[in-house]
PDB file of C-alpha atoms in Angstrom:
ATOM      1  CA  MET A   1     -79.343  -2.150  41.017  1.00  0.00           C
ATOM      2  CA  ASP A   2     -75.591  -2.571  40.808  1.00  0.00           C
ATOM      3  CA  ALA A   3     -74.247  -3.765  37.505  1.00  0.00           C
ATOM      4  CA  VAL A   4     -73.186  -7.500  37.640  1.00  0.00           C
ATOM      5  CA  SER A   5     -69.270  -8.149  36.732  1.00  0.00           C
ATOM      6  CA  TRP A   6     -67.009 -10.596  37.094  1.00  0.00           C
ATOM      7  CA  HIS A   7     -63.316 -11.063  36.363  1.00  0.00           C
ATOM      8  CA  PRO A   8     -61.261 -14.027  36.574  1.00  0.00           C
ATOM      9  CA  SER A   9     -58.342 -13.975  38.902  1.00  0.00           C
ATOM     10  CA  SER A  10     -55.365 -16.234  38.841  1.00  0.00           C
ATOM     11  CA  PRO A  11     -54.917 -18.689  41.561  1.00  0.00           C
ATOM     12  CA  ARG A  12     -52.790 -17.458  44.424  1.00  0.00           C
ATOM     13  CA  ARG A  13     -49.207 -18.675  44.529  1.00  0.00           C
ATOM     14  CA  SER A  14     -47.438 -19.037  47.513  1.00  0.00           C
ATOM     15  CA  VAL A  15     -44.131 -20.378  48.929  1.00  0.00           C
ATOM     16  CA  LEU A  16     -45.678 -22.820  51.309  1.00  0.00           C
ATOM     17  CA  GLY A  17     -47.843 -24.382  48.195  1.00  0.00           C
ATOM     18  CA  PHE A  18     -44.261 -24.560  46.247  1.00  0.00           C
ATOM     19  CA  VAL A  19     -42.677 -26.244  48.910  1.00  0.00           C
ATOM     20  CA  VAL A  20     -45.492 -28.901  49.244  1.00  0.00           C
ATOM     21  CA  ALA A  21     -45.498 -29.345  45.484  1.00  0.00           C
ATOM     22  CA  TRP A  22     -41.962 -30.161  45.828  1.00  0.00           C
ATOM     23  CA  ILE A  23     -42.276 -32.563  48.608  1.00  0.00           C
ATOM     24  CA  VAL A  24     -45.071 -34.359  46.799  1.00  0.00           C
ATOM     25  CA  ALA A  25     -42.987 -34.742  43.645  1.00  0.00           C
ATOM     26  CA  ALA A  26     -39.905 -35.884  45.956  1.00  0.00           C
ATOM     27  CA  ALA A  27     -42.379 -38.407  47.293  1.00  0.00           C
ATOM     28  CA  ALA A  28     -43.342 -39.716  44.241  1.00  0.00           C
ATOM     29  CA  VAL A  29     -39.923 -40.317  43.156  1.00  0.00           C
ATOM     30  CA  TRP A  30     -39.129 -42.133  46.525  1.00  0.00           C
ATOM     31  CA  VAL A  31     -42.216 -44.119  45.914  1.00  0.00           C
ATOM     32  CA  THR A  32     -41.206 -44.904  42.441  1.00  0.00           C
ATOM     33  CA  ALA A  33     -37.682 -46.226  43.483  1.00  0.00           C
ATOM     34  CA  TRP A  34     -39.208 -48.463  46.142  1.00  0.00           C
ATOM     35  CA  LEU A  35     -41.783 -50.261  43.643  1.00  0.00           C
ATOM     36  CA  LEU A  36     -38.964 -50.559  40.697  1.00  0.00           C
ATOM     37  CA  PRO A  37     -36.175 -52.741  40.896  1.00  0.00           C
ATOM     38  CA  GLY A  38     -34.407 -50.908  38.263  1.00  0.00           C
ATOM     39  CA  VAL A  39     -34.145 -47.699  40.176  1.00  0.00           C
ATOM     40  CA  SER A  40     -32.637 -46.820  43.257  1.00  0.00           C
ATOM     41  CA  ILE A  41     -32.503 -43.363  45.672  1.00  0.00           C
ATOM     42  CA  GLY A  42     -29.863 -43.114  47.759  1.00  0.00           C
ATOM     43  CA  HIS A  43     -30.608 -40.311  49.888  1.00  0.00           C
ATOM     44  CA  THR A  44     -33.413 -37.749  50.378  1.00  0.00           C
ATOM     45  CA  GLY A  45     -31.518 -34.888  48.541  1.00  0.00           C
ATOM     46  CA  ALA A  46     -31.325 -36.972  45.346  1.00  0.00           C
ATOM     47  CA  ALA A  47     -35.080 -37.351  45.506  1.00  0.00           C
ATOM     48  CA  PHE A  48     -35.334 -33.532  45.630  1.00  0.00           C
ATOM     49  CA  VAL A  49     -32.988 -32.823  42.763  1.00  0.00           C
ATOM     50  CA  ALA A  50     -34.364 -35.511  40.301  1.00  0.00           C
ATOM     51  CA  ALA A  51     -37.931 -34.059  41.155  1.00  0.00           C
ATOM     52  CA  ALA A  52     -36.975 -30.082  40.674  1.00  0.00           C
ATOM     53  CA  THR A  53     -35.288 -31.267  37.337  1.00  0.00           C
ATOM     54  CA  ILE A  54     -38.612 -33.131  36.014  1.00  0.00           C
ATOM     55  CA  ALA A  55     -40.505 -30.370  37.028  1.00  0.00           C
ATOM     56  CA  LEU A  56     -38.664 -27.675  35.154  1.00  0.00           C
ATOM     57  CA  LEU A  57     -38.799 -30.005  32.077  1.00  0.00           C
ATOM     58  CA  ASN A  58     -42.749 -30.549  32.493  1.00  0.00           C
ATOM     59  CA  ALA A  59     -42.981 -26.392  33.036  1.00  0.00           C
ATOM     60  CA  ILE A  60     -41.068 -25.831  29.754  1.00  0.00           C
ATOM     61  CA  LEU A  61     -41.819 -28.944  27.405  1.00  0.00           C
ATOM     62  CA  PRO A  62     -45.648 -28.826  27.181  1.00  0.00           C
ATOM     63  CA  PRO A  63     -45.896 -25.090  26.043  1.00  0.00           C
ATOM     64  CA  VAL A  64     -43.233 -25.678  23.251  1.00  0.00           C
ATOM     65  CA  LEU A  65     -45.269 -28.734  21.950  1.00  0.00           C
ATOM     66  CA  ALA A  66     -48.480 -26.871  22.092  1.00  0.00           C
ATOM     67  CA  ALA A  67     -47.164 -24.504  19.663  1.00  0.00           C
ATOM     68  CA  ILE A  68     -45.964 -27.174  17.202  1.00  0.00           C
ATOM     69  CA  ARG A  69     -48.730 -28.992  15.158  1.00  0.00           C
ATOM     70  CA  LEU A  70     -47.666 -32.679  14.805  1.00  0.00           C
ATOM     71  CA  PRO A  71     -50.048 -35.569  13.522  1.00  0.00           C
ATOM     72  CA  TYR A  72     -52.092 -37.241  16.452  1.00  0.00           C
ATOM     73  CA  MET A  73     -50.837 -34.374  18.860  1.00  0.00           C
ATOM     74  CA  LEU A  74     -52.384 -35.561  22.037  1.00  0.00           C
ATOM     75  CA  ILE A  75     -50.493 -39.080  21.885  1.00  0.00           C
ATOM     76  CA  ALA A  76     -47.300 -37.319  20.117  1.00  0.00           C
ATOM     77  CA  GLY A  77     -47.194 -34.760  22.903  1.00  0.00           C
ATOM     78  CA  PHE A  78     -47.591 -37.299  25.562  1.00  0.00           C
ATOM     79  CA  LEU A  79     -44.772 -39.726  24.425  1.00  0.00           C
ATOM     80  CA  LEU A  80     -42.506 -36.566  24.037  1.00  0.00           C
ATOM     81  CA  VAL A  81     -42.926 -35.453  27.729  1.00  0.00           C
ATOM     82  CA  LEU A  82     -42.684 -39.016  28.858  1.00  0.00           C
ATOM     83  CA  ALA A  83     -39.372 -39.541  26.954  1.00  0.00           C
ATOM     84  CA  GLY A  84     -37.950 -36.029  28.223  1.00  0.00           C
ATOM     85  CA  ASP A  85     -38.888 -37.288  31.856  1.00  0.00           C
ATOM     86  CA  ALA A  86     -37.141 -40.431  30.956  1.00  0.00           C
ATOM     87  CA  LEU A  87     -33.748 -38.536  29.454  1.00  0.00           C
ATOM     88  CA  VAL A  88     -33.781 -36.411  32.831  1.00  0.00           C
ATOM     89  CA  LEU A  89     -33.954 -39.293  35.193  1.00  0.00           C
ATOM     90  CA  LEU A  90     -30.884 -40.614  33.088  1.00  0.00           C
ATOM     91  CA  GLY A  91     -29.264 -37.611  33.182  1.00  0.00           C
ATOM     92  CA  ALA A  92     -29.747 -37.187  36.760  1.00  0.00           C
ATOM     93  CA  ALA A  93     -28.462 -40.890  37.583  1.00  0.00           C
ATOM     94  CA  ALA A  94     -25.367 -39.863  35.072  1.00  0.00           C
ATOM     95  CA  LEU A  95     -24.401 -36.477  36.887  1.00  0.00           C
ATOM     96  CA  LEU A  96     -24.975 -38.118  40.661  1.00  0.00           C
ATOM     97  CA  ASP A  97     -23.166 -41.081  42.213  1.00  0.00           C
ATOM     98  CA  ASP A  98     -24.716 -44.176  42.004  1.00  0.00           C
ATOM     99  CA  ASN A  99     -25.374 -44.010  45.450  1.00  0.00           C
ATOM    100  CA  ASP A 100     -27.407 -40.850  45.128  1.00  0.00           C
ATOM    101  CA  ILE A 101     -29.568 -42.401  42.122  1.00  0.00           C
ATOM    102  CA  ARG A 102     -29.402 -45.284  39.839  1.00  0.00           C
ATOM    103  CA  VAL A 103     -31.423 -45.953  36.728  1.00  0.00           C
ATOM    104  CA  ASP A 104     -30.412 -48.973  34.802  1.00  0.00           C
ATOM    105  CA  SER A 105     -31.875 -48.368  31.387  1.00  0.00           C
ATOM    106  CA  PHE A 106     -34.090 -46.150  29.102  1.00  0.00           C
ATOM    107  CA  GLY A 107     -36.781 -48.680  29.254  1.00  0.00           C
ATOM    108  CA  THR A 108     -36.436 -48.617  33.378  1.00  0.00           C
ATOM    109  CA  ALA A 109     -36.323 -44.725  33.045  1.00  0.00           C
ATOM    110  CA  VAL A 110     -39.704 -44.444  30.739  1.00  0.00           C
ATOM    111  CA  LEU A 111     -41.453 -46.884  33.242  1.00  0.00           C
ATOM    112  CA  ALA A 112     -39.983 -44.856  36.153  1.00  0.00           C
ATOM    113  CA  ALA A 113     -41.350 -41.688  34.658  1.00  0.00           C
ATOM    114  CA  LEU A 114     -45.182 -43.308  34.164  1.00  0.00           C
ATOM    115  CA  VAL A 115     -45.116 -44.231  37.871  1.00  0.00           C
ATOM    116  CA  ILE A 116     -43.752 -40.873  39.000  1.00  0.00           C
ATOM    117  CA  THR A 117     -46.667 -39.349  37.096  1.00  0.00           C
ATOM    118  CA  ALA A 118     -49.141 -41.622  38.096  1.00  0.00           C
ATOM    119  CA  VAL A 119     -48.236 -41.345  42.065  1.00  0.00           C
ATOM    120  CA  SER A 120     -47.673 -37.473  41.770  1.00  0.00           C
ATOM    121  CA  MET A 121     -51.504 -37.306  40.596  1.00  0.00           C
ATOM    122  CA  ILE A 122     -52.573 -39.701  43.572  1.00  0.00           C
ATOM    123  CA  LEU A 123     -50.857 -37.837  46.121  1.00  0.00           C
ATOM    124  CA  GLN A 124     -52.054 -34.268  44.892  1.00  0.00           C
ATOM    125  CA  ILE A 125     -55.671 -35.537  44.927  1.00  0.00           C
ATOM    126  CA  LEU A 126     -55.335 -36.709  48.424  1.00  0.00           C
ATOM    127  CA  LEU A 127     -53.529 -33.636  49.635  1.00  0.00           C
ATOM    128  CA  GLY A 128     -55.871 -31.203  47.488  1.00  0.00           C
ATOM    129  CA  THR A 129     -52.668 -29.637  45.911  1.00  0.00           C
ATOM    130  CA  ASN A 130     -53.172 -30.297  42.262  1.00  0.00           C
ATOM    131  CA  ASP A 131     -53.185 -27.059  40.166  1.00  0.00           C
ATOM    132  CA  ASP A 132     -55.595 -27.949  37.360  1.00  0.00           C
ATOM    133  CA  ASP A 133     -57.754 -24.668  37.829  1.00  0.00           C
ATOM    134  CA  GLU A 134     -54.541 -22.781  37.639  1.00  0.00           C
ATOM    135  CA  TYR A 135     -53.364 -24.680  34.478  1.00  0.00           C
ATOM    136  CA  ALA A 136     -56.999 -24.183  32.620  1.00  0.00           C
ATOM    137  CA  LEU A 137     -56.956 -20.779  33.414  1.00  0.00           C
ATOM    138  CA  ARG A 138     -53.770 -20.255  31.622  1.00  0.00           C
ATOM    139  CA  VAL A 139     -54.833 -22.343  28.612  1.00  0.00           C
ATOM    140  CA  THR A 140     -58.426 -20.388  28.201  1.00  0.00           C
ATOM    141  CA  ARG A 141     -56.556 -16.924  28.256  1.00  0.00           C
ATOM    142  CA  ARG A 142     -53.757 -18.202  25.852  1.00  0.00           C
ATOM    143  CA  VAL A 143     -56.653 -19.290  23.589  1.00  0.00           C
ATOM    144  CA  ALA A 144     -58.481 -16.276  23.937  1.00  0.00           C
ATOM    145  CA  LYS A 145     -55.511 -13.909  23.202  1.00  0.00           C
ATOM    146  CA  ARG A 146     -54.877 -16.065  20.082  1.00  0.00           C
ATOM    147  CA  GLN A 147     -58.406 -15.359  18.861  1.00  0.00           C
ATOM    148  CA  GLY A 148     -58.654 -11.508  19.527  1.00  0.00           C
ATOM    149  CA  GLY A 149     -59.344 -11.509  23.079  1.00  0.00           C
ATOM    150  CA  ALA A 150     -62.479 -10.987  25.094  1.00  0.00           C
ATOM    151  CA  THR A 151     -65.106  -8.435  24.161  1.00  0.00           C
ATOM    152  CA  GLN A 152     -66.470  -6.121  26.592  1.00  0.00           C
ATOM    153  CA  THR A 153     -69.820  -5.672  27.128  1.00  0.00           C
ATOM    154  CA  ASP A 154     -72.746  -4.546  29.675  1.00  0.00           C
ATOM    155  CA  VAL A 155     -75.431  -6.724  27.944  1.00  0.00           C
ATOM    156  CA  PRO A 156     -77.041  -9.566  30.147  1.00  0.00           C
ATOM    157  CA  GLY A 157     -76.456 -13.118  28.647  1.00  0.00           C
ATOM    158  CA  ILE A 158     -76.980 -17.067  29.641  1.00  0.00           C
ATOM    159  CA  LEU A 159     -74.890 -19.313  30.734  1.00  0.00           C
ATOM    160  CA  PHE A 160     -75.759 -22.885  29.902  1.00  0.00           C
ATOM    161  CA  LEU A 161     -73.963 -25.600  31.548  1.00  0.00           C
ATOM    162  CA  GLU A 162     -74.417 -29.314  30.580  1.00  0.00           C
ATOM    163  CA  ILE A 163     -73.074 -32.175  32.826  1.00  0.00           C
ATOM    164  CA  ASP A 164     -73.288 -35.428  31.566  1.00  0.00           C
ATOM    165  CA  GLY A 165     -75.475 -37.829  33.612  1.00  0.00           C
ATOM    166  CA  LEU A 166     -76.539 -35.505  36.182  1.00  0.00           C
ATOM    167  CA  GLY A 167     -80.246 -37.027  37.711  1.00  0.00           C
ATOM    168  CA  LEU A 168     -82.569 -34.832  39.249  1.00  0.00           C
ATOM    169  CA  PRO A 169     -82.412 -36.393  42.714  1.00  0.00           C
ATOM    170  CA  ILE A 170     -78.602 -36.033  42.515  1.00  0.00           C
ATOM    171  CA  LEU A 171     -78.943 -32.149  41.871  1.00  0.00           C
ATOM    172  CA  ARG A 172     -81.578 -31.904  44.529  1.00  0.00           C
ATOM    173  CA  ASP A 173     -79.270 -33.295  47.239  1.00  0.00           C
ATOM    174  CA  ALA A 174     -76.744 -31.102  46.200  1.00  0.00           C
ATOM    175  CA  MET A 175     -79.019 -28.257  46.553  1.00  0.00           C
ATOM    176  CA  ARG A 176     -80.185 -29.192  49.874  1.00  0.00           C
ATOM    177  CA  ASP A 177     -76.814 -30.245  51.169  1.00  0.00           C
ATOM    178  CA  GLY A 178     -75.062 -26.953  50.484  1.00  0.00           C
ATOM    179  CA  SER A 179     -73.115 -27.959  47.446  1.00  0.00           C
ATOM    180  CA  ALA A 180     -75.286 -25.832  44.839  1.00  0.00           C
ATOM    181  CA  PRO A 181     -76.016 -22.704  46.743  1.00  0.00           C
ATOM    182  CA  THR A 182     -76.763 -20.411  43.943  1.00  0.00           C
ATOM    183  CA  MET A 183     -79.139 -22.692  42.477  1.00  0.00           C
ATOM    184  CA  ALA A 184     -80.930 -23.410  45.794  1.00  0.00           C
ATOM    185  CA  ARG A 185     -81.223 -19.502  45.935  1.00  0.00           C
ATOM    186  CA  TRP A 186     -82.561 -19.007  42.700  1.00  0.00           C
ATOM    187  CA  ILE A 187     -85.643 -21.428  43.343  1.00  0.00           C
ATOM    188  CA  ALA A 188     -86.258 -20.282  46.810  1.00  0.00           C
ATOM    189  CA  GLN A 189     -85.859 -16.512  46.407  1.00  0.00           C
ATOM    190  CA  ASP A 190     -86.008 -15.484  42.767  1.00  0.00           C
ATOM    191  CA  GLY A 191     -89.032 -17.788  41.435  1.00  0.00           C
ATOM    192  CA  TYR A 192     -86.993 -20.214  39.122  1.00  0.00           C
ATOM    193  CA  ARG A 193     -88.013 -23.626  38.836  1.00  0.00           C
ATOM    194  CA  LEU A 194     -86.317 -26.864  38.355  1.00  0.00           C
ATOM    195  CA  ALA A 195     -87.508 -29.377  35.586  1.00  0.00           C
ATOM    196  CA  GLU A 196     -86.635 -32.845  34.952  1.00  0.00           C
ATOM    197  CA  TRP A 197     -85.308 -33.937  31.191  1.00  0.00           C
ATOM    198  CA  GLU A 198     -85.892 -37.136  29.774  1.00  0.00           C
ATOM    199  CA  THR A 199     -83.307 -38.054  27.302  1.00  0.00           C
ATOM    200  CA  ASP A 200     -84.499 -40.056  24.096  1.00  0.00           C
ATOM    201  CA  LEU A 201     -83.660 -43.754  23.543  1.00  0.00           C
ATOM    202  CA  SER A 202     -79.854 -42.778  22.612  1.00  0.00           C
ATOM    203  CA  SER A 203     -78.947 -40.895  25.736  1.00  0.00           C
ATOM    204  CA  GLN A 204     -75.352 -40.340  25.000  1.00  0.00           C
ATOM    205  CA  THR A 205     -73.604 -37.001  25.002  1.00  0.00           C
ATOM    206  CA  GLY A 206     -74.002 -36.539  21.117  1.00  0.00           C
ATOM    207  CA  ALA A 207     -77.230 -37.124  20.460  1.00  0.00           C
ATOM    208  CA  SER A 208     -78.176 -35.055  23.396  1.00  0.00           C
ATOM    209  CA  GLN A 209     -75.950 -32.072  22.563  1.00  0.00           C
ATOM    210  CA  ALA A 210     -77.266 -32.342  19.115  1.00  0.00           C
ATOM    211  CA  GLY A 211     -80.818 -31.998  20.380  1.00  0.00           C
ATOM    212  CA  ILE A 212     -80.055 -28.872  22.919  1.00  0.00           C
ATOM    213  CA  LEU A 213     -77.569 -27.207  20.498  1.00  0.00           C
ATOM    214  CA  LEU A 214     -78.880 -27.707  17.176  1.00  0.00           C
ATOM    215  CA  GLY A 215     -82.486 -28.358  18.007  1.00  0.00           C
ATOM    216  CA  SER A 216     -82.387 -32.057  16.596  1.00  0.00           C
ATOM    217  CA  ASN A 217     -81.014 -35.188  16.996  1.00  0.00           C
ATOM    218  CA  GLU A 218     -82.049 -37.024  13.985  1.00  0.00           C
ATOM    219  CA  ASP A 219     -80.170 -39.953  12.745  1.00  0.00           C
ATOM    220  CA  ILE A 220     -77.780 -39.982  15.585  1.00  0.00           C
ATOM    221  CA  PRO A 221     -78.737 -43.580  17.029  1.00  0.00           C
ATOM    222  CA  ALA A 222     -75.547 -44.043  18.989  1.00  0.00           C
ATOM    223  CA  PHE A 223     -72.093 -42.687  20.120  1.00  0.00           C
ATOM    224  CA  ARG A 224     -70.754 -44.819  17.286  1.00  0.00           C
ATOM    225  CA  TRP A 225     -72.412 -46.432  14.557  1.00  0.00           C
ATOM    226  CA  VAL A 226     -72.017 -47.754  11.319  1.00  0.00           C
ATOM    227  CA  ASP A 227     -73.578 -45.568   8.462  1.00  0.00           C
ATOM    228  CA  LYS A 228     -75.643 -48.422   6.256  1.00  0.00           C
ATOM    229  CA  ARG A 229     -75.382 -45.944   3.168  1.00  0.00           C
ATOM    230  CA  THR A 230     -71.639 -45.661   3.076  1.00  0.00           C
ATOM    231  CA  GLY A 231     -70.456 -48.746   5.324  1.00  0.00           C
ATOM    232  CA  GLN A 232     -68.307 -45.993   7.341  1.00  0.00           C
ATOM    233  CA  VAL A 233     -68.062 -46.067  11.000  1.00  0.00           C
ATOM    234  CA  ILE A 234     -69.311 -42.664  12.303  1.00  0.00           C
ATOM    235  CA  ALA A 235     -68.264 -41.534  15.947  1.00  0.00           C
ATOM    236  CA  CYS A 236     -69.485 -38.590  17.868  1.00  0.00           C
ATOM    237  CA  SER A 237     -65.730 -38.334  19.164  1.00  0.00           C
ATOM    238  CA  GLY A 238     -64.443 -37.663  15.384  1.00  0.00           C
ATOM    239  CA  PRO A 239     -64.081 -33.927  14.751  1.00  0.00           C
ATOM    240  CA  ASP A 240     -65.060 -34.567  10.582  1.00  0.00           C
ATOM    241  CA  ASP A 241     -68.193 -36.650  11.579  1.00  0.00           C
ATOM    242  CA  CYS A 242     -69.247 -34.058  14.199  1.00  0.00           C
ATOM    243  CA  ALA A 243     -68.883 -31.275  11.433  1.00  0.00           C
ATOM    244  CA  GLU A 244     -70.727 -33.504   9.226  1.00  0.00           C
ATOM    245  CA  MET A 245     -73.505 -34.051  11.476  1.00  0.00           C
ATOM    246  CA  GLU A 246     -74.107 -30.175  12.481  1.00  0.00           C
ATOM    247  CA  LYS A 247     -73.832 -29.606   8.778  1.00  0.00           C
ATOM    248  CA  ARG A 248     -76.714 -31.723   8.403  1.00  0.00           C
ATOM    249  CA  LEU A 249     -78.915 -30.576  11.366  1.00  0.00           C
ATOM    250  CA  ALA A 250     -78.034 -26.886  11.415  1.00  0.00           C
ATOM    251  CA  THR A 251     -80.740 -24.653  10.402  1.00  0.00           C
ATOM    252  CA  GLY A 252     -79.841 -21.263  11.387  1.00  0.00           C
ATOM    253  CA  VAL A 253     -81.659 -21.258  14.755  1.00  0.00           C
ATOM    254  CA  GLY A 254     -79.242 -22.950  17.310  1.00  0.00           C
ATOM    255  CA  LEU A 255     -79.052 -22.436  20.566  1.00  0.00           C
ATOM    256  CA  LEU A 256     -75.966 -20.169  20.565  1.00  0.00           C
ATOM    257  CA  VAL A 257     -76.660 -18.676  17.194  1.00  0.00           C
ATOM    258  CA  GLY A 258     -76.629 -14.623  17.285  1.00  0.00           C
ATOM    259  CA  GLY A 259     -73.491 -13.633  19.670  1.00  0.00           C
ATOM    260  CA  GLY A 260     -73.176 -17.208  21.561  1.00  0.00           C
ATOM    261  CA  ALA A 261     -69.905 -18.919  22.570  1.00  0.00           C
ATOM    262  CA  SER A 262     -69.188 -22.443  22.745  1.00  0.00           C
ATOM    263  CA  ARG A 263     -66.947 -24.102  25.002  1.00  0.00           C
ATOM    264  CA  GLY A 264     -65.762 -27.751  25.106  1.00  0.00           C
ATOM    265  CA  ASN A 265     -68.858 -29.343  23.070  1.00  0.00           C
ATOM    266  CA  LEU A 266     -69.209 -31.666  20.550  1.00  0.00           C
ATOM    267  CA  PHE A 267     -71.361 -29.390  18.489  1.00  0.00           C
ATOM    268  CA  SER A 268     -71.181 -25.473  18.351  1.00  0.00           C
ATOM    269  CA  GLY A 269     -74.923 -24.557  18.603  1.00  0.00           C
ATOM    270  CA  GLU A 270     -74.037 -22.334  15.426  1.00  0.00           C
ATOM    271  CA  ALA A 271     -72.081 -20.032  17.721  1.00  0.00           C
ATOM    272  CA  GLN A 272     -69.693 -17.775  15.767  1.00  0.00           C
ATOM    273  CA  GLU A 273     -66.977 -17.957  18.410  1.00  0.00           C
ATOM    274  CA  THR A 274     -65.802 -21.370  19.821  1.00  0.00           C
ATOM    275  CA  ILE A 275     -63.038 -22.970  21.834  1.00  0.00           C
ATOM    276  CA  LEU A 276     -62.659 -26.862  22.003  1.00  0.00           C
ATOM    277  CA  THR A 277     -65.507 -27.710  20.190  1.00  0.00           C
ATOM    278  CA  VAL A 278     -65.100 -31.019  18.516  1.00  0.00           C
ATOM    279  CA  SER A 279     -67.288 -30.189  15.136  1.00  0.00           C
ATOM    280  CA  ARG A 280     -64.909 -26.904  14.655  1.00  0.00           C
ATOM    281  CA  LEU A 281     -61.684 -28.373  15.457  1.00  0.00           C
ATOM    282  CA  SER A 282     -60.239 -27.943  11.995  1.00  0.00           C
ATOM    283  CA  ALA A 283     -61.307 -24.257  11.942  1.00  0.00           C
ATOM    284  CA  GLU A 284     -59.728 -23.519  15.416  1.00  0.00           C
TER     285      GLU A 284
END
């Protein structure tokens, strides 16, 4: 039997894809100018110039902000990028003639930057031109490089994938309709069995992941609750709260103990290697 191997490859970039993305961005600028009375675009060329300048800023600024540790980084980073986009619009309006592009004020520019972002996202989704896969791959590789790179091994392993709210009938329909062909083949040809799992009374992600990854979801009654002993609000989205819950429930036999890796979970499953795991965010 041939050894199973897989290596992630970067999504292919093409001149056509670049041109389509530029057209979408310019269209978003046009729609924004049509929606907001404080913004006007005189001709198509001005929309393309504004779109290209905003795209250049958004390609440079987010990686720089990601390397800076600021309080409330998610909100701070969003506001800084938004302010940068607004300043780019004001700069374009100052450099070009009023007949080309006009922006009345900084507040109008901020609102325009928000609308441009929203319209761009909608158009990308409708046209299928969003590059989320490419962005996610770049981020994953950067984080892996910071943590020392990947470990090459020929030892087989198991990939556990948790999908919130996925019901058994929905999964069966997906397998039957061809949306989950690999799982359908596993069951039809390889002897695997599809089993239904009923959640506890608290069916939310925190309780479910604690049970799956740590073997116990004791005293996790909801996603957010008040601890009667301390009077404090406990939330499964809080890094400190998740770390405390994991410390209380971990017994050394977590699902990912002994060489496992946690990716994008609330709890680590006692894995030594974690990326974007809430209970280990302080360590990350």
